[in-house]
Amino acid sequence: MSSEPAVKEEQKIAAEPKRGPADSASSQQIDLLTVNTIRTLSMDAVQKADSGHPGTPMALAPLGYVLWDRILRHNPKNPHWPNRDRFVLSNGHASMLLYSLLHLYGYGLTLDDLKSFRQWGSKTPGHPEYRLTEGVETTTGPLGQGVSNSVGMAIAERWLAAHFNKENQQIVDYRVYAICGDGDLMEGVSQEAASIAGHLGLSNLIWIYDNNHITIEGNTSLAFTEDVGTRFMGYHWNVQQVSDANNLEAIERAIRTAQKETERPTLIILDSHIAWGAPHKQDTAAAHGEPLGEDEIKLAKKAYGWPEDAKFLVPQEVYDHAAKGADRGKQWEDEWQGKLNAYRSANPDLAKEWDTMLAGKLPDGWDAEVPTFPADAKGIATRESSGKVLNSIAKRVPWMMGGAADLSPSTKTLISGAGNFERGEYSGRNFHFGIREHAMGAIINGMALSGLRPYGSTFLIFSDYMKPPIRLSALMEISPIFVYTHDSIGLGEDGPTHQPIEQMLSLRSVPRLIDFRPADANEVAVAWKTIMQLHDTPAAIALTRQAIPTFDRTKYASADGVAKGGYILADSDGDPEVILMGTGSEVQLCVGAYEELKKQGVRSRVVSIPSWKLFEQQPEEYRNSVLPPSVRARVSVEAGTDLGWREFVGMDGAIIGRSNFGASAPIKDLMKHFGFTIENVVAQAQAVLKKARASK
């Protein structure tokens, strides 16, 4: 049962506190006063908003207090101190717990901000949002994502330490702490992430599991009866249990014990009571996702010994006590800054790397070795050219790293000579994520949040398994790179289960995500150079399995237009009568049709649109110069869904695409059967041109 994890008896933390001489009555009093301040602020904010989740902040206020007051090495005066410990509230619906802590410990959230919980324009949204609120390390709410991000953060610390630290000169040694709930541990992504964290031996990672037995529908026993402790032991985690979430000393001892672990990540199972102190709603689903109500709040405050009618009350003693924590944080950073200054003198080149990386910049000459590909009618698969470009960039950007979901030989994403990141050897830059696409996406988000430039790769069809972290990366405005290959029905015999149809449209629909589907090797090169210069948005690049021609750029336009998302690749003399447009491997069909139409005396234009999003961001004047509104005869060609192309071709244009799935067959047979041929493009061009002429 989830309520009785299989934890060895000697690992259990005693429920009764064992106080030392320093634990005076006054210190106990300020502890309790601060904990109850966190509880009452959370209740009051949810009640005022008439929306939110009060129960978990009430239950976990003691844990939050212990972490922020006794455990975390953080500096509220500089929330971005590079060597701070990271704190992730994965069960982000309990956001008032985090906001209350940020307010008390001086991160810039005011009481007015707490009173504006969940309101328009506030710094206290329903779930914590990275960038919006200082002190929030990652956007959480979709369950399982936060803990999975924390694995990426722990990986980043291990790599940064291996790369930058020198004997007797350590500038990286932080830990990562995450609070999670039953919902987090039910989600498959957390299981994927926990599995790889245990495999890698990330002992700098500590998860604290709020075992409160309650979900929205009722008791967790409705759907969740597994032995969590045994599961995590199977993942090679150190597992502990604290049987009373109100026992500050037991919580602290468990965390201190976890800090001593050197071989495994740690899961601390914390038994708690949701809405602790609320007499009618404690331990009920009613306390999970709705305000307690004024009467219940008064009763809970009475149970805490709190003024029943007081709203958003913070005793001055609590502010004074929390301020001492802020002072400690400044001292910690000052000590670290001294170490960094000495490090700079001894390791100037590494120090320059450190500064460049943290500034989100690229090293001088980072693109100096990006290849230019010669014209080649037989060509090369864009996954192959991508691998060459990736390696040329990674050679000069040391903090660029990544891997695949067990597909690097197919996605061509191994960095040559860079070694593998693995247990006991954390300096490698090639990651083996295993067949864990969902966790891979969330993990590279955590790496990106830590200053690295990570990428993760798989087949385009499996981007579906990664949609939540893709979406969150865009929401957070961070810049992981999603590398997808086998980008169309062109992969052939593997059949419709592996042939992406709607996936590119799905990626294009994500706000802020920059999409690329390059048409040849040189478009790949420019796409990668463009991606590397994106520092506040993620990017996805879709690549072919099959070889496609490398266009003769002395005959056709330079690939530099990729940076604008769309450009004129080929043009006839005079104004075009018909425009042929496409992406990726189908642009070659447009070029072939262009050459045939030229023989027929038809003036056509080929437009490559490797990135819809970038093209749509260009000024209207530029877009109209590429796709003149006066030219209504248009044909689009893409071996994926036909949805979305109407915006480019207009109501009078023709779309060569798919409105159904693919099939298992050799690529030539598939392309011919589904109309992806030069002959069909020519025929469609002639048809729309005839229609346009008739309408004049």
PDB file of N, CA, C and O in Angstrom, residues 22-89:
ATOM      1  N   ALA A  22      20.281  23.387  22.561  1.00  0.00           N
ATOM      2  CA  ALA A  22      20.082  24.645  21.835  1.00  0.00           C
ATOM      3  C   ALA A  22      18.616  24.884  21.486  1.00  0.00           C
ATOM      4  O   ALA A  22      18.223  25.982  21.098  1.00  0.00           O
ATOM      5  N   ASP A  23      17.803  23.833  21.597  1.00  0.00           N
ATOM      6  CA  ASP A  23      16.391  23.962  21.229  1.00  0.00           C
ATOM      7  C   ASP A  23      15.599  24.541  22.392  1.00  0.00           C
ATOM      8  O   ASP A  23      14.904  23.843  23.116  1.00  0.00           O
ATOM      9  N   SER A  24      15.714  25.815  22.570  1.00  0.00           N
ATOM     10  CA  SER A  24      15.043  26.495  23.674  1.00  0.00           C
ATOM     11  C   SER A  24      13.568  26.645  23.389  1.00  0.00           C
ATOM     12  O   SER A  24      13.100  26.471  22.270  1.00  0.00           O
ATOM     13  N   ALA A  25      12.840  26.996  24.430  1.00  0.00           N
ATOM     14  CA  ALA A  25      11.406  27.225  24.269  1.00  0.00           C
ATOM     15  C   ALA A  25      11.142  28.353  23.289  1.00  0.00           C
ATOM     16  O   ALA A  25      10.199  28.298  22.499  1.00  0.00           O
ATOM     17  N   SER A  26      11.998  29.353  23.295  1.00  0.00           N
ATOM     18  CA  SER A  26      11.788  30.484  22.390  1.00  0.00           C
ATOM     19  C   SER A  26      11.989  30.070  20.936  1.00  0.00           C
ATOM     20  O   SER A  26      11.270  30.532  20.046  1.00  0.00           O
ATOM     21  N   SER A  27      12.965  29.190  20.681  1.00  0.00           N
ATOM     22  CA  SER A  27      13.179  28.746  19.303  1.00  0.00           C
ATOM     23  C   SER A  27      12.023  27.872  18.841  1.00  0.00           C
ATOM     24  O   SER A  27      11.590  27.947  17.690  1.00  0.00           O
ATOM     25  N   GLN A  28      11.505  27.052  19.750  1.00  0.00           N
ATOM     26  CA  GLN A  28      10.333  26.261  19.409  1.00  0.00           C
ATOM     27  C   GLN A  28       9.148  27.163  19.105  1.00  0.00           C
ATOM     28  O   GLN A  28       8.353  26.890  18.198  1.00  0.00           O
ATOM     29  N   GLN A  29       9.041  28.234  19.850  1.00  0.00           N
ATOM     30  CA  GLN A  29       7.925  29.155  19.670  1.00  0.00           C
ATOM     31  C   GLN A  29       7.996  29.844  18.309  1.00  0.00           C
ATOM     32  O   GLN A  29       6.989  29.943  17.602  1.00  0.00           O
ATOM     33  N   ILE A  30       9.184  30.312  17.930  1.00  0.00           N
ATOM     34  CA  ILE A  30       9.294  30.997  16.640  1.00  0.00           C
ATOM     35  C   ILE A  30       9.124  30.003  15.492  1.00  0.00           C
ATOM     36  O   ILE A  30       8.575  30.348  14.442  1.00  0.00           O
ATOM     37  N   ASP A  31       9.573  28.750  15.696  1.00  0.00           N
ATOM     38  CA  ASP A  31       9.332  27.721  14.685  1.00  0.00           C
ATOM     39  C   ASP A  31       7.836  27.565  14.433  1.00  0.00           C
ATOM     40  O   ASP A  31       7.369  27.608  13.293  1.00  0.00           O
ATOM     41  N   LEU A  32       7.090  27.368  15.517  1.00  0.00           N
ATOM     42  CA  LEU A  32       5.657  27.150  15.389  1.00  0.00           C
ATOM     43  C   LEU A  32       4.961  28.385  14.834  1.00  0.00           C
ATOM     44  O   LEU A  32       4.048  28.276  14.000  1.00  0.00           O
ATOM     45  N   LEU A  33       5.404  29.552  15.264  1.00  0.00           N
ATOM     46  CA  LEU A  33       4.794  30.792  14.796  1.00  0.00           C
ATOM     47  C   LEU A  33       4.995  30.945  13.286  1.00  0.00           C
ATOM     48  O   LEU A  33       4.081  31.345  12.560  1.00  0.00           O
ATOM     49  N   THR A  34       6.190  30.612  12.807  1.00  0.00           N
ATOM     50  CA  THR A  34       6.472  30.735  11.373  1.00  0.00           C
ATOM     51  C   THR A  34       5.680  29.706  10.569  1.00  0.00           C
ATOM     52  O   THR A  34       5.108  30.025   9.513  1.00  0.00           O
ATOM     53  N   VAL A  35       5.632  28.483  11.068  1.00  0.00           N
ATOM     54  CA  VAL A  35       4.863  27.440  10.377  1.00  0.00           C
ATOM     55  C   VAL A  35       3.401  27.839  10.271  1.00  0.00           C
ATOM     56  O   VAL A  35       2.781  27.719   9.198  1.00  0.00           O
ATOM     57  N   ASN A  36       2.845  28.340  11.348  1.00  0.00           N
ATOM     58  CA  ASN A  36       1.430  28.717  11.312  1.00  0.00           C
ATOM     59  C   ASN A  36       1.189  29.964  10.468  1.00  0.00           C
ATOM     60  O   ASN A  36       0.103  30.139   9.898  1.00  0.00           O
ATOM     61  N   THR A  37       2.195  30.821  10.362  1.00  0.00           N
ATOM     62  CA  THR A  37       2.078  31.962   9.449  1.00  0.00           C
ATOM     63  C   THR A  37       1.959  31.478   8.009  1.00  0.00           C
ATOM     64  O   THR A  37       1.134  31.982   7.230  1.00  0.00           O
ATOM     65  N   ILE A  38       2.769  30.498   7.647  1.00  0.00           N
ATOM     66  CA  ILE A  38       2.701  29.930   6.294  1.00  0.00           C
ATOM     67  C   ILE A  38       1.332  29.319   6.048  1.00  0.00           C
ATOM     68  O   ILE A  38       0.712  29.516   4.991  1.00  0.00           O
ATOM     69  N   ARG A  39       0.834  28.598   7.030  1.00  0.00           N
ATOM     70  CA  ARG A  39      -0.485  27.964   6.889  1.00  0.00           C
ATOM     71  C   ARG A  39      -1.586  29.000   6.707  1.00  0.00           C
ATOM     72  O   ARG A  39      -2.438  28.873   5.810  1.00  0.00           O
ATOM     73  N   THR A  40      -1.592  30.004   7.561  1.00  0.00           N
ATOM     74  CA  THR A  40      -2.698  30.964   7.531  1.00  0.00           C
ATOM     75  C   THR A  40      -2.625  31.880   6.311  1.00  0.00           C
ATOM     76  O   THR A  40      -3.662  32.242   5.751  1.00  0.00           O
ATOM     77  N   LEU A  41      -1.409  32.231   5.886  1.00  0.00           N
ATOM     78  CA  LEU A  41      -1.298  32.995   4.637  1.00  0.00           C
ATOM     79  C   LEU A  41      -1.874  32.206   3.468  1.00  0.00           C
ATOM     80  O   LEU A  41      -2.575  32.755   2.610  1.00  0.00           O
ATOM     81  N   SER A  42      -1.591  30.923   3.434  1.00  0.00           N
ATOM     82  CA  SER A  42      -2.081  30.078   2.344  1.00  0.00           C
ATOM     83  C   SER A  42      -3.598  29.977   2.372  1.00  0.00           C
ATOM     84  O   SER A  42      -4.268  30.095   1.329  1.00  0.00           O
ATOM     85  N   MET A  43      -4.161  29.758   3.547  1.00  0.00           N
ATOM     86  CA  MET A  43      -5.619  29.675   3.657  1.00  0.00           C
ATOM     87  C   MET A  43      -6.276  30.987   3.249  1.00  0.00           C
ATOM     88  O   MET A  43      -7.270  30.997   2.504  1.00  0.00           O
ATOM     89  N   ASP A  44      -5.729  32.094   3.744  1.00  0.00           N
ATOM     90  CA  ASP A  44      -6.336  33.402   3.476  1.00  0.00           C
ATOM     91  C   ASP A  44      -6.279  33.750   1.991  1.00  0.00           C
ATOM     92  O   ASP A  44      -7.236  34.300   1.429  1.00  0.00           O
ATOM     93  N   ALA A  45      -5.154  33.456   1.348  1.00  0.00           N
ATOM     94  CA  ALA A  45      -5.011  33.794  -0.069  1.00  0.00           C
ATOM     95  C   ALA A  45      -5.983  32.991  -0.926  1.00  0.00           C
ATOM     96  O   ALA A  45      -6.617  33.527  -1.846  1.00  0.00           O
ATOM     97  N   VAL A  46      -6.099  31.698  -0.655  1.00  0.00           N
ATOM     98  CA  VAL A  46      -7.022  30.860  -1.415  1.00  0.00           C
ATOM     99  C   VAL A  46      -8.460  31.325  -1.191  1.00  0.00           C
ATOM    100  O   VAL A  46      -9.264  31.395  -2.128  1.00  0.00           O
ATOM    101  N   GLN A  47      -8.777  31.663   0.059  1.00  0.00           N
ATOM    102  CA  GLN A  47     -10.137  32.116   0.356  1.00  0.00           C
ATOM    103  C   GLN A  47     -10.449  33.427  -0.352  1.00  0.00           C
ATOM    104  O   GLN A  47     -11.529  33.595  -0.931  1.00  0.00           O
ATOM    105  N   LYS A  48      -9.489  34.355  -0.339  1.00  0.00           N
ATOM    106  CA  LYS A  48      -9.722  35.650  -0.990  1.00  0.00           C
ATOM    107  C   LYS A  48      -9.898  35.475  -2.495  1.00  0.00           C
ATOM    108  O   LYS A  48     -10.738  36.136  -3.121  1.00  0.00           O
ATOM    109  N   ALA A  49      -9.114  34.580  -3.080  1.00  0.00           N
ATOM    110  CA  ALA A  49      -9.223  34.328  -4.518  1.00  0.00           C
ATOM    111  C   ALA A  49     -10.472  33.531  -4.868  1.00  0.00           C
ATOM    112  O   ALA A  49     -10.887  33.502  -6.030  1.00  0.00           O
ATOM    113  N   ASP A  50     -11.036  32.878  -3.845  1.00  0.00           N
ATOM    114  CA  ASP A  50     -12.153  31.958  -4.049  1.00  0.00           C
ATOM    115  C   ASP A  50     -11.759  30.874  -5.038  1.00  0.00           C
ATOM    116  O   ASP A  50     -12.563  30.403  -5.843  1.00  0.00           O
ATOM    117  N   SER A  51     -10.492  30.489  -4.961  1.00  0.00           N
ATOM    118  CA  SER A  51      -9.958  29.511  -5.912  1.00  0.00           C
ATOM    119  C   SER A  51      -8.589  29.062  -5.423  1.00  0.00           C
ATOM    120  O   SER A  51      -7.801  29.875  -4.950  1.00  0.00           O
ATOM    121  N   GLY A  52      -8.302  27.778  -5.545  1.00  0.00           N
ATOM    122  CA  GLY A  52      -6.966  27.313  -5.198  1.00  0.00           C
ATOM    123  C   GLY A  52      -6.980  26.044  -4.367  1.00  0.00           C
ATOM    124  O   GLY A  52      -8.015  25.391  -4.194  1.00  0.00           O
ATOM    125  N   HIS A  53      -5.809  25.716  -3.834  1.00  0.00           N
ATOM    126  CA  HIS A  53      -5.592  24.453  -3.125  1.00  0.00           C
ATOM    127  C   HIS A  53      -4.982  24.735  -1.755  1.00  0.00           C
ATOM    128  O   HIS A  53      -3.757  24.854  -1.630  1.00  0.00           O
ATOM    129  N   PRO A  54      -5.797  24.816  -0.705  1.00  0.00           N
ATOM    130  CA  PRO A  54      -5.257  25.173   0.613  1.00  0.00           C
ATOM    131  C   PRO A  54      -4.682  23.999   1.394  1.00  0.00           C
ATOM    132  O   PRO A  54      -3.808  24.166   2.233  1.00  0.00           O
ATOM    133  N   GLY A  55      -5.190  22.790   1.136  1.00  0.00           N
ATOM    134  CA  GLY A  55      -4.881  21.669   2.016  1.00  0.00           C
ATOM    135  C   GLY A  55      -3.424  21.287   2.071  1.00  0.00           C
ATOM    136  O   GLY A  55      -2.871  21.046   3.150  1.00  0.00           O
ATOM    137  N   THR A  56      -2.767  21.226   0.917  1.00  0.00           N
ATOM    138  CA  THR A  56      -1.361  20.806   0.905  1.00  0.00           C
ATOM    139  C   THR A  56      -0.434  21.836   1.550  1.00  0.00           C
ATOM    140  O   THR A  56       0.456  21.461   2.319  1.00  0.00           O
ATOM    141  N   PRO A  57      -0.584  23.136   1.284  1.00  0.00           N
ATOM    142  CA  PRO A  57       0.245  24.103   2.012  1.00  0.00           C
ATOM    143  C   PRO A  57       0.069  24.013   3.523  1.00  0.00           C
ATOM    144  O   PRO A  57       1.047  24.167   4.279  1.00  0.00           O
ATOM    145  N   MET A  58      -1.148  23.752   3.985  1.00  0.00           N
ATOM    146  CA  MET A  58      -1.371  23.604   5.428  1.00  0.00           C
ATOM    147  C   MET A  58      -0.626  22.390   5.963  1.00  0.00           C
ATOM    148  O   MET A  58      -0.039  22.427   7.042  1.00  0.00           O
ATOM    149  N   ALA A  59      -0.632  21.306   5.193  1.00  0.00           N
ATOM    150  CA  ALA A  59       0.031  20.075   5.638  1.00  0.00           C
ATOM    151  C   ALA A  59       1.546  20.184   5.585  1.00  0.00           C
ATOM    152  O   ALA A  59       2.250  19.667   6.464  1.00  0.00           O
ATOM    153  N   LEU A  60       2.057  20.854   4.554  1.00  0.00           N
ATOM    154  CA  LEU A  60       3.504  20.856   4.308  1.00  0.00           C
ATOM    155  C   LEU A  60       4.211  22.117   4.791  1.00  0.00           C
ATOM    156  O   LEU A  60       5.403  22.289   4.538  1.00  0.00           O
ATOM    157  N   ALA A  61       3.509  22.994   5.484  1.00  0.00           N
ATOM    158  CA  ALA A  61       4.167  24.187   6.022  1.00  0.00           C
ATOM    159  C   ALA A  61       5.377  23.837   6.887  1.00  0.00           C
ATOM    160  O   ALA A  61       6.422  24.497   6.777  1.00  0.00           O
ATOM    161  N   PRO A  62       5.316  22.811   7.753  1.00  0.00           N
ATOM    162  CA  PRO A  62       6.523  22.460   8.529  1.00  0.00           C
ATOM    163  C   PRO A  62       7.689  22.052   7.629  1.00  0.00           C
ATOM    164  O   PRO A  62       8.842  22.435   7.870  1.00  0.00           O
ATOM    165  N   LEU A  63       7.412  21.265   6.575  1.00  0.00           N
ATOM    166  CA  LEU A  63       8.476  20.855   5.649  1.00  0.00           C
ATOM    167  C   LEU A  63       9.052  22.067   4.930  1.00  0.00           C
ATOM    168  O   LEU A  63      10.277  22.215   4.827  1.00  0.00           O
ATOM    169  N   GLY A  64       8.185  22.934   4.412  1.00  0.00           N
ATOM    170  CA  GLY A  64       8.664  24.129   3.730  1.00  0.00           C
ATOM    171  C   GLY A  64       9.541  24.972   4.637  1.00  0.00           C
ATOM    172  O   GLY A  64      10.592  25.479   4.212  1.00  0.00           O
ATOM    173  N   TYR A  65       9.121  25.110   5.869  1.00  0.00           N
ATOM    174  CA  TYR A  65       9.892  25.908   6.826  1.00  0.00           C
ATOM    175  C   TYR A  65      11.260  25.286   7.085  1.00  0.00           C
ATOM    176  O   TYR A  65      12.288  25.985   7.065  1.00  0.00           O
ATOM    177  N   VAL A  66      11.295  23.984   7.323  1.00  0.00           N
ATOM    178  CA  VAL A  66      12.580  23.327   7.584  1.00  0.00           C
ATOM    179  C   VAL A  66      13.515  23.492   6.392  1.00  0.00           C
ATOM    180  O   VAL A  66      14.703  23.822   6.542  1.00  0.00           O
ATOM    181  N   LEU A  67      12.994  23.281   5.201  1.00  0.00           N
ATOM    182  CA  LEU A  67      13.830  23.403   4.006  1.00  0.00           C
ATOM    183  C   LEU A  67      14.400  24.811   3.872  1.00  0.00           C
ATOM    184  O   LEU A  67      15.610  24.992   3.686  1.00  0.00           O
ATOM    185  N   TRP A  68      13.546  25.815   3.958  1.00  0.00           N
ATOM    186  CA  TRP A  68      13.970  27.175   3.669  1.00  0.00           C
ATOM    187  C   TRP A  68      14.741  27.804   4.815  1.00  0.00           C
ATOM    188  O   TRP A  68      15.577  28.676   4.587  1.00  0.00           O
ATOM    189  N   ASP A  69      14.485  27.366   6.022  1.00  0.00           N
ATOM    190  CA  ASP A  69      15.147  27.986   7.164  1.00  0.00           C
ATOM    191  C   ASP A  69      16.406  27.247   7.604  1.00  0.00           C
ATOM    192  O   ASP A  69      17.337  27.860   8.106  1.00  0.00           O
ATOM    193  N   ARG A  70      16.441  25.935   7.395  1.00  0.00           N
ATOM    194  CA  ARG A  70      17.539  25.150   7.951  1.00  0.00           C
ATOM    195  C   ARG A  70      18.384  24.423   6.910  1.00  0.00           C
ATOM    196  O   ARG A  70      19.504  24.010   7.215  1.00  0.00           O
ATOM    197  N   ILE A  71      17.856  24.221   5.724  1.00  0.00           N
ATOM    198  CA  ILE A  71      18.507  23.325   4.763  1.00  0.00           C
ATOM    199  C   ILE A  71      19.047  24.039   3.535  1.00  0.00           C
ATOM    200  O   ILE A  71      20.235  23.913   3.199  1.00  0.00           O
ATOM    201  N   LEU A  72      18.197  24.763   2.823  1.00  0.00           N
ATOM    202  CA  LEU A  72      18.587  25.324   1.532  1.00  0.00           C
ATOM    203  C   LEU A  72      19.705  26.349   1.663  1.00  0.00           C
ATOM    204  O   LEU A  72      19.642  27.244   2.508  1.00  0.00           O
ATOM    205  N   ARG A  73      20.697  26.211   0.817  1.00  0.00           N
ATOM    206  CA  ARG A  73      21.708  27.255   0.679  1.00  0.00           C
ATOM    207  C   ARG A  73      21.233  28.175  -0.446  1.00  0.00           C
ATOM    208  O   ARG A  73      21.372  27.863  -1.620  1.00  0.00           O
ATOM    209  N   HIS A  74      20.625  29.284  -0.044  1.00  0.00           N
ATOM    210  CA  HIS A  74      20.046  30.200  -1.018  1.00  0.00           C
ATOM    211  C   HIS A  74      20.251  31.622  -0.527  1.00  0.00           C
ATOM    212  O   HIS A  74      20.487  31.863   0.658  1.00  0.00           O
ATOM    213  N   ASN A  75      20.169  32.555  -1.444  1.00  0.00           N
ATOM    214  CA  ASN A  75      20.364  33.959  -1.103  1.00  0.00           C
ATOM    215  C   ASN A  75      19.222  34.786  -1.682  1.00  0.00           C
ATOM    216  O   ASN A  75      19.237  35.103  -2.877  1.00  0.00           O
ATOM    217  N   PRO A  76      18.236  35.125  -0.862  1.00  0.00           N
ATOM    218  CA  PRO A  76      17.105  35.905  -1.368  1.00  0.00           C
ATOM    219  C   PRO A  76      17.515  37.229  -2.003  1.00  0.00           C
ATOM    220  O   PRO A  76      16.798  37.750  -2.864  1.00  0.00           O
ATOM    221  N   LYS A  77      18.673  37.752  -1.600  1.00  0.00           N
ATOM    222  CA  LYS A  77      19.122  39.022  -2.163  1.00  0.00           C
ATOM    223  C   LYS A  77      19.684  38.842  -3.576  1.00  0.00           C
ATOM    224  O   LYS A  77      19.870  39.816  -4.297  1.00  0.00           O
ATOM    225  N   ASN A  78      19.948  37.611  -3.952  1.00  0.00           N
ATOM    226  CA  ASN A  78      20.350  37.298  -5.322  1.00  0.00           C
ATOM    227  C   ASN A  78      19.773  35.937  -5.691  1.00  0.00           C
ATOM    228  O   ASN A  78      20.448  34.911  -5.568  1.00  0.00           O
ATOM    229  N   PRO A  79      18.514  35.908  -6.136  1.00  0.00           N
ATOM    230  CA  PRO A  79      17.876  34.622  -6.451  1.00  0.00           C
ATOM    231  C   PRO A  79      18.590  33.824  -7.541  1.00  0.00           C
ATOM    232  O   PRO A  79      18.327  32.631  -7.694  1.00  0.00           O
ATOM    233  N   HIS A  80      19.492  34.488  -8.276  1.00  0.00           N
ATOM    234  CA  HIS A  80      20.167  33.815  -9.385  1.00  0.00           C
ATOM    235  C   HIS A  80      21.607  33.420  -9.060  1.00  0.00           C
ATOM    236  O   HIS A  80      22.386  33.105  -9.973  1.00  0.00           O
ATOM    237  N   TRP A  81      21.966  33.445  -7.783  1.00  0.00           N
ATOM    238  CA  TRP A  81      23.297  32.983  -7.378  1.00  0.00           C
ATOM    239  C   TRP A  81      23.544  31.597  -7.995  1.00  0.00           C
ATOM    240  O   TRP A  81      22.779  30.663  -7.767  1.00  0.00           O
ATOM    241  N   PRO A  82      24.580  31.457  -8.812  1.00  0.00           N
ATOM    242  CA  PRO A  82      24.746  30.204  -9.573  1.00  0.00           C
ATOM    243  C   PRO A  82      24.878  28.952  -8.717  1.00  0.00           C
ATOM    244  O   PRO A  82      24.469  27.873  -9.152  1.00  0.00           O
ATOM    245  N   ASN A  83      25.435  29.067  -7.526  1.00  0.00           N
ATOM    246  CA  ASN A  83      25.672  27.868  -6.717  1.00  0.00           C
ATOM    247  C   ASN A  83      24.606  27.658  -5.646  1.00  0.00           C
ATOM    248  O   ASN A  83      24.819  26.936  -4.686  1.00  0.00           O
ATOM    249  N   ARG A  84      23.450  28.274  -5.818  1.00  0.00           N
ATOM    250  CA  ARG A  84      22.356  28.066  -4.870  1.00  0.00           C
ATOM    251  C   ARG A  84      21.815  26.645  -4.984  1.00  0.00           C
ATOM    252  O   ARG A  84      21.885  26.028  -6.056  1.00  0.00           O
ATOM    253  N   ASP A  85      21.269  26.145  -3.895  1.00  0.00           N
ATOM    254  CA  ASP A  85      20.484  24.925  -3.984  1.00  0.00           C
ATOM    255  C   ASP A  85      19.210  25.217  -4.762  1.00  0.00           C
ATOM    256  O   ASP A  85      18.665  26.328  -4.690  1.00  0.00           O
ATOM    257  N   ARG A  86      18.739  24.231  -5.494  1.00  0.00           N
ATOM    258  CA  ARG A  86      17.495  24.388  -6.246  1.00  0.00           C
ATOM    259  C   ARG A  86      16.339  23.746  -5.478  1.00  0.00           C
ATOM    260  O   ARG A  86      16.486  22.650  -4.927  1.00  0.00           O
ATOM    261  N   PHE A  87      15.204  24.450  -5.479  1.00  0.00           N
ATOM    262  CA  PHE A  87      13.997  23.934  -4.850  1.00  0.00           C
ATOM    263  C   PHE A  87      12.889  23.889  -5.881  1.00  0.00           C
ATOM    264  O   PHE A  87      12.598  24.890  -6.541  1.00  0.00           O
ATOM    265  N   VAL A  88      12.252  22.725  -6.020  1.00  0.00           N
ATOM    266  CA  VAL A  88      11.185  22.536  -6.998  1.00  0.00           C
ATOM    267  C   VAL A  88       9.926  22.075  -6.271  1.00  0.00           C
ATOM    268  O   VAL A  88       9.949  21.063  -5.558  1.00  0.00           O
ATOM    269  N   LEU A  89       8.850  22.819  -6.435  1.00  0.00           N
ATOM    270  CA  LEU A  89       7.543  22.396  -5.928  1.00  0.00           C
ATOM    271  C   LEU A  89       6.827  21.715  -7.082  1.00  0.00           C
ATOM    272  O   LEU A  89       6.139  22.348  -7.871  1.00  0.00           O
TER     273      LEU A  89
END
